[in-house]
Tab-separated table of C-alpha atoms in Angstrom:
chain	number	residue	atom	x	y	z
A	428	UNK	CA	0.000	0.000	0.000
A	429	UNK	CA	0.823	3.539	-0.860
A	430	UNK	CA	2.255	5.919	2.019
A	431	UNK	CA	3.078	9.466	2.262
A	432	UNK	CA	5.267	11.004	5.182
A	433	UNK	CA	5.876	14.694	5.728
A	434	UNK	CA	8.064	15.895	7.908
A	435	UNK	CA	8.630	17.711	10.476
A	436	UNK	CA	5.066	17.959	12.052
A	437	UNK	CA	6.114	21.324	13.300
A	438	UNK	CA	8.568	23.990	12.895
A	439	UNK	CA	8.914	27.487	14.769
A	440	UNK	CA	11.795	29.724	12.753
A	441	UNK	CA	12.230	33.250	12.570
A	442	UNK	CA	11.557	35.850	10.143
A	443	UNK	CA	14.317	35.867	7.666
A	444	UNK	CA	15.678	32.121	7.975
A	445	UNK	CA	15.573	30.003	5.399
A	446	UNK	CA	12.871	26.583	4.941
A	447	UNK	CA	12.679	23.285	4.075
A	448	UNK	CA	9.797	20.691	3.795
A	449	UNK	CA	10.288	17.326	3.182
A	450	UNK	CA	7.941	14.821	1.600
A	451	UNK	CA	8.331	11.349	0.201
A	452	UNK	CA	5.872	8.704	-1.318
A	453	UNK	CA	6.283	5.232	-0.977
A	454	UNK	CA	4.253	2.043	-2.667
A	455	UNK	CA	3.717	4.301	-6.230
A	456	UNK	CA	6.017	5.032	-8.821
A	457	UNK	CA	5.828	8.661	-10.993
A	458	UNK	CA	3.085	9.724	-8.460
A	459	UNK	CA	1.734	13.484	-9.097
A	460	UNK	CA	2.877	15.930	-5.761
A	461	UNK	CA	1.317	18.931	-4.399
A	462	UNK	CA	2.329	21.171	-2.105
A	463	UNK	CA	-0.668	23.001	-0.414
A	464	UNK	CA	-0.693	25.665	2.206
A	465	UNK	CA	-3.984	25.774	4.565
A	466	UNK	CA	-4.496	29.121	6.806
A	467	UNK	CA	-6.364	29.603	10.093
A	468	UNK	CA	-9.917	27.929	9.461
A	469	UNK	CA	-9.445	28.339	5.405
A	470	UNK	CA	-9.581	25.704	2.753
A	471	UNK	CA	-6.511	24.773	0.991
A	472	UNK	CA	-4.122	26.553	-1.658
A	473	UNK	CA	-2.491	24.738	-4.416
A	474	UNK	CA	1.353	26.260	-3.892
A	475	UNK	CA	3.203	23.544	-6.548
A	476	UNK	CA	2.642	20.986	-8.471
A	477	UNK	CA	5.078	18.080	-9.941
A	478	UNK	CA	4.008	15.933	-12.620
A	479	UNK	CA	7.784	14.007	-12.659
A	480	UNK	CA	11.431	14.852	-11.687
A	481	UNK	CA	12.532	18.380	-11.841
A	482	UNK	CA	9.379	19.436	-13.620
A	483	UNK	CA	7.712	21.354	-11.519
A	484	UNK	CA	4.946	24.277	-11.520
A	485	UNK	CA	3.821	27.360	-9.668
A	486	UNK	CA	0.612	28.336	-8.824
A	487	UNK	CA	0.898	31.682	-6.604
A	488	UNK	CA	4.256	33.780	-6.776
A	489	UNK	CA	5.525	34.051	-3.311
A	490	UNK	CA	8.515	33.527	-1.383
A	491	UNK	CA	8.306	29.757	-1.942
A	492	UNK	CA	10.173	27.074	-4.429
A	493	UNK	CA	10.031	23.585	-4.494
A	494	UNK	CA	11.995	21.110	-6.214
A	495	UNK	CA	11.439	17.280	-7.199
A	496	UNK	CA	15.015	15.889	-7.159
A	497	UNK	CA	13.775	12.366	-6.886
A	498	UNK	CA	10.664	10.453	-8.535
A	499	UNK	CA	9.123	10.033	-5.097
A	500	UNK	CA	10.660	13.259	-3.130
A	501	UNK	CA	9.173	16.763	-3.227
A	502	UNK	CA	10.427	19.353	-1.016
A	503	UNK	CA	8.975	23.178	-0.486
A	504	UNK	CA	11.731	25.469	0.537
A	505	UNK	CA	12.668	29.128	1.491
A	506	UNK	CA	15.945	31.227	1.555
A	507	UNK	CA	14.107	33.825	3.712
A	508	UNK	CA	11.228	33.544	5.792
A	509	UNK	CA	8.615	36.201	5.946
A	510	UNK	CA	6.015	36.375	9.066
A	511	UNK	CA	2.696	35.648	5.875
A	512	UNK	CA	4.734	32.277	5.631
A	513	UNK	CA	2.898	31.053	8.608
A	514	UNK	CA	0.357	28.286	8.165
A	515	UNK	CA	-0.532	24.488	7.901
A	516	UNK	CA	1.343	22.834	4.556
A	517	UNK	CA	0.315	19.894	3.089
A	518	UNK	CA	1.824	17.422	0.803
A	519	UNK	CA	-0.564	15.462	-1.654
A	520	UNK	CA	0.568	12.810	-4.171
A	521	UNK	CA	-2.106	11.332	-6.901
A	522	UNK	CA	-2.252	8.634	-9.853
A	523	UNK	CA	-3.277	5.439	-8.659
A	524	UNK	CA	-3.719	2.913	-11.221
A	525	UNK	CA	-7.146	3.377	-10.504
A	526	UNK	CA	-7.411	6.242	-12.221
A	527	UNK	CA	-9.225	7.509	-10.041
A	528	UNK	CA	-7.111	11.315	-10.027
A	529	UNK	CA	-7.720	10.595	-6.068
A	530	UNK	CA	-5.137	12.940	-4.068
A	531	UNK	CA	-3.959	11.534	-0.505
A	532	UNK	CA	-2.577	13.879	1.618
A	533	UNK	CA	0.308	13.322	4.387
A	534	UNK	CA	-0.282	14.664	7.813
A	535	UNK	CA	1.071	18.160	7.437
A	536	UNK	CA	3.534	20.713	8.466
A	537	UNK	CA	2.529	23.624	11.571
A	538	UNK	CA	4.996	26.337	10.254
A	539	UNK	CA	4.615	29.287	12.693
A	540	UNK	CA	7.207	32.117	11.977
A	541	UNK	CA	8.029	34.457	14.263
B	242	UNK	CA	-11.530	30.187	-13.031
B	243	UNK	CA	-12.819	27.151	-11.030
B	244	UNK	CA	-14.662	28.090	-7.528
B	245	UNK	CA	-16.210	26.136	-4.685
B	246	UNK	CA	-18.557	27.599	-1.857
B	247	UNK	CA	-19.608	25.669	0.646
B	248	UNK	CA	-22.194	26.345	3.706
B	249	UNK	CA	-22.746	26.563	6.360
B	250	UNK	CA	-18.794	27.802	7.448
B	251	UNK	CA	-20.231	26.076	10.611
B	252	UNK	CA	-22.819	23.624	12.076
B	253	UNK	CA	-23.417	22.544	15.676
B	254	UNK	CA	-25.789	19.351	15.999
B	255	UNK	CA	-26.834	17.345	18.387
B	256	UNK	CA	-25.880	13.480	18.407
B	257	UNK	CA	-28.825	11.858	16.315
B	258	UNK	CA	-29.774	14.777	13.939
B	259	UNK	CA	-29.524	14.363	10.137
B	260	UNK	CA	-28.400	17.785	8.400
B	261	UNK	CA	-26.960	18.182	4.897
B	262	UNK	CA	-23.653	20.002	4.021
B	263	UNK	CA	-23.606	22.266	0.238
B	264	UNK	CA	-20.662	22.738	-2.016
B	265	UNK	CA	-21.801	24.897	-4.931
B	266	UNK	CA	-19.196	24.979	-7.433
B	267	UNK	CA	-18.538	26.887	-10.923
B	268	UNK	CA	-16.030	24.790	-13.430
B	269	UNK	CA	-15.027	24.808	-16.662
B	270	UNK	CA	-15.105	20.873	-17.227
B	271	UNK	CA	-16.300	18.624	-14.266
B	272	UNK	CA	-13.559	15.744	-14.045
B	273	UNK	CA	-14.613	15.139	-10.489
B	274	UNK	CA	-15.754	15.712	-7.642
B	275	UNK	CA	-14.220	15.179	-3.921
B	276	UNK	CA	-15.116	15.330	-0.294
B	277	UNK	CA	-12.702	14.992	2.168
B	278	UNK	CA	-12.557	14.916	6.309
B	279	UNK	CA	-9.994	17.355	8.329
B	280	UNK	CA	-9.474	16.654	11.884
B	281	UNK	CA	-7.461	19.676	14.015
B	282	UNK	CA	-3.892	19.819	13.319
B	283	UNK	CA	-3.841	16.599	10.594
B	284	UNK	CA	-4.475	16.040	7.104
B	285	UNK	CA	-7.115	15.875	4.635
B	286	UNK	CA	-8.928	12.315	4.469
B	287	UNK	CA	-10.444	11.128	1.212
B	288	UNK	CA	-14.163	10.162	1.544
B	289	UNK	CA	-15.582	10.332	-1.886
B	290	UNK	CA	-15.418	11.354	-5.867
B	291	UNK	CA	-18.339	12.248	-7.710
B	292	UNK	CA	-17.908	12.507	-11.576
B	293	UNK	CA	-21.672	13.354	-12.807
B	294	UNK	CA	-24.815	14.723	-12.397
B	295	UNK	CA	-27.050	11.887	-10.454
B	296	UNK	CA	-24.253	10.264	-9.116
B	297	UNK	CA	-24.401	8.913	-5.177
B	298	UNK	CA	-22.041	7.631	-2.666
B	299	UNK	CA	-22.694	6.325	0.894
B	300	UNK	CA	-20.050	5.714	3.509
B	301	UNK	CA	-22.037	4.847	7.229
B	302	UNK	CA	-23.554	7.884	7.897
B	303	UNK	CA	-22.418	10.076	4.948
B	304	UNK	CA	-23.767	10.161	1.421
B	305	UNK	CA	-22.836	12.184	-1.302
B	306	UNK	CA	-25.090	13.481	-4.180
B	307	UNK	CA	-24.066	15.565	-7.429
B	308	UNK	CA	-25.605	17.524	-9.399
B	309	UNK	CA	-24.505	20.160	-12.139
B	310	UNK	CA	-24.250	22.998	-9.728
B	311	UNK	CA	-23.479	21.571	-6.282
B	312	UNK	CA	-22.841	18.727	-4.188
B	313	UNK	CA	-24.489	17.560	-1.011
B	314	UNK	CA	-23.061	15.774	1.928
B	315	UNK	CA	-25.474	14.380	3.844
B	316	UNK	CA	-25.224	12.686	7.389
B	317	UNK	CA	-28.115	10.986	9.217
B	318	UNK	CA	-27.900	10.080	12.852
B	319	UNK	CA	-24.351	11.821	12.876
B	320	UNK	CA	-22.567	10.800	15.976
B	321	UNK	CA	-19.800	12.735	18.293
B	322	UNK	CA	-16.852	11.177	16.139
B	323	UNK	CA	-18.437	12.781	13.283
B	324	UNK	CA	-17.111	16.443	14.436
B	325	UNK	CA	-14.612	17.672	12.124
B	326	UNK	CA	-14.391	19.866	8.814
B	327	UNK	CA	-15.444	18.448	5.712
B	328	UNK	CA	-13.749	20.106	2.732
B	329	UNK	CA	-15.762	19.767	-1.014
B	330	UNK	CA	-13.242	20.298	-4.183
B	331	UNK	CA	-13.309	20.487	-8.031
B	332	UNK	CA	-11.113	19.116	-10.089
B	333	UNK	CA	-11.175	19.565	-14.278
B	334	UNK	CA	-9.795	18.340	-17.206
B	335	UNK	CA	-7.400	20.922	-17.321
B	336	UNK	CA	-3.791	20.739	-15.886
B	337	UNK	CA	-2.501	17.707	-13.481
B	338	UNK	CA	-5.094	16.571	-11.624
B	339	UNK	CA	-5.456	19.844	-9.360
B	340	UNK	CA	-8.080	20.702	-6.453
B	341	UNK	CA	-10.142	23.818	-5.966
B	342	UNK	CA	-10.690	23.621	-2.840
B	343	UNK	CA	-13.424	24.973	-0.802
B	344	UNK	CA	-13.010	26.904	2.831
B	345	UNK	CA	-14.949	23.787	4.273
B	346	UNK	CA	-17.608	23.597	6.600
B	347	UNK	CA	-16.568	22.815	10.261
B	348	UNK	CA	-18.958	20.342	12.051
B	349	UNK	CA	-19.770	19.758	15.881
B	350	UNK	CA	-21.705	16.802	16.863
B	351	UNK	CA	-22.776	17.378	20.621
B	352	UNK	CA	-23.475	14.302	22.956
């Protein structure tokens, strides 16, 4: 079975320092990622998407990258953290053989920057 | 531009009461459909997918219904464990499989 891990669960930096957000996949090969960012009692926003290594697209310009160095590794990063930074991220991965175009999501990031 | 609305932003039941949940939802191309469950502090949980107009899904005490302009989540007898937020979202044939997510609608079951 298919498992996504996300880590850490929470992270307290300050404003200015740089990020990074790890997520891997395991079970699935050439799995669609997504990097979402949730706010206070708000539905989620799609950040990035990856559709395969090093491919990867934006959805909202902002201080955020991410980068897909391996089939089953996507990782959101910063070089300087600004205080609107703060919220709940969320890694997703889709394409089941199903083809279903179901998305699962791992258990999130807390990113509180101070 | 795809958009989801869902109501109410909140609903406080008591344990036993049957109450519906709307997602109304503009899109260029329905592909699908989803509803998920958010507990505090974790991560989406996939309950359904919807892909047309008529379409129904039950899971215990949810069931999902689609139409051309909205979805309902409905939950009879809806127990304490129930409580959380239930987030609706469009997907379309556009693009990589992406969500448009909805702000959800946060649900309290009361003993």
């Amino acid at each position: 079975s298919q498992t996504i891990h996300q880590w850490p669960a929470t992270l307290v930096q300050p404003v200015g320092s740089p990020l990074s957000l790890e997520c891997t996949v395991e079970g699935t090969s050439n799995p669609n990622l997504y990097w979402y960012r949730q706010a206070a009692g708000r539905g989620l926003q799609l950040l990035f998407y990856s559709v395969g290594i090093g491919q990867i697209s934006s959805e909202v310009p902002q201080n955020l990258s991410a980068s897909r160095p391996q089939d089953r590794q996507f990782i959101l990063s910063s070089k300087k953290l600004l205080l609107s930074d703060s919220g709940f991220y969320l890694c997703a991965w889709s394409g089941g053989t199903d083809g279903k175009n179901i998305q699962y999501f791992g258990a999130g990031t807390r990113l509180s920057v101070l | 531009e795809d958009q989801v609305t869902q109501s109410p932003e909140a609903l406080r039941l008591q344990e036993g009461e049957s109450s519906s949940l709307n997602c109304s939802y503009t899109v260029s191309g329905l592909r699908g459909l989803f509803w998920y469950r958010q507990d505090p502090g974790k991560g989406p949980e996939f309950l359904f997918t919807l892909y047309s107009a008529g379409e129904e899904k039950e899971k215990e005490r949810l069931k999902a219904t689609l139409t051309k302009k909205e979805s309902f989540l409905h939950i009879t007898a809806p127990k304490p464990e129930d409580s959380a937020t239930y987030l609706c979202a469009v997907q379309d044939f556009q693009g990589a499989q992406k969500l448009v997510f909805g702000q959800g609608t946060r649900l309290t079951i009361n003993p």
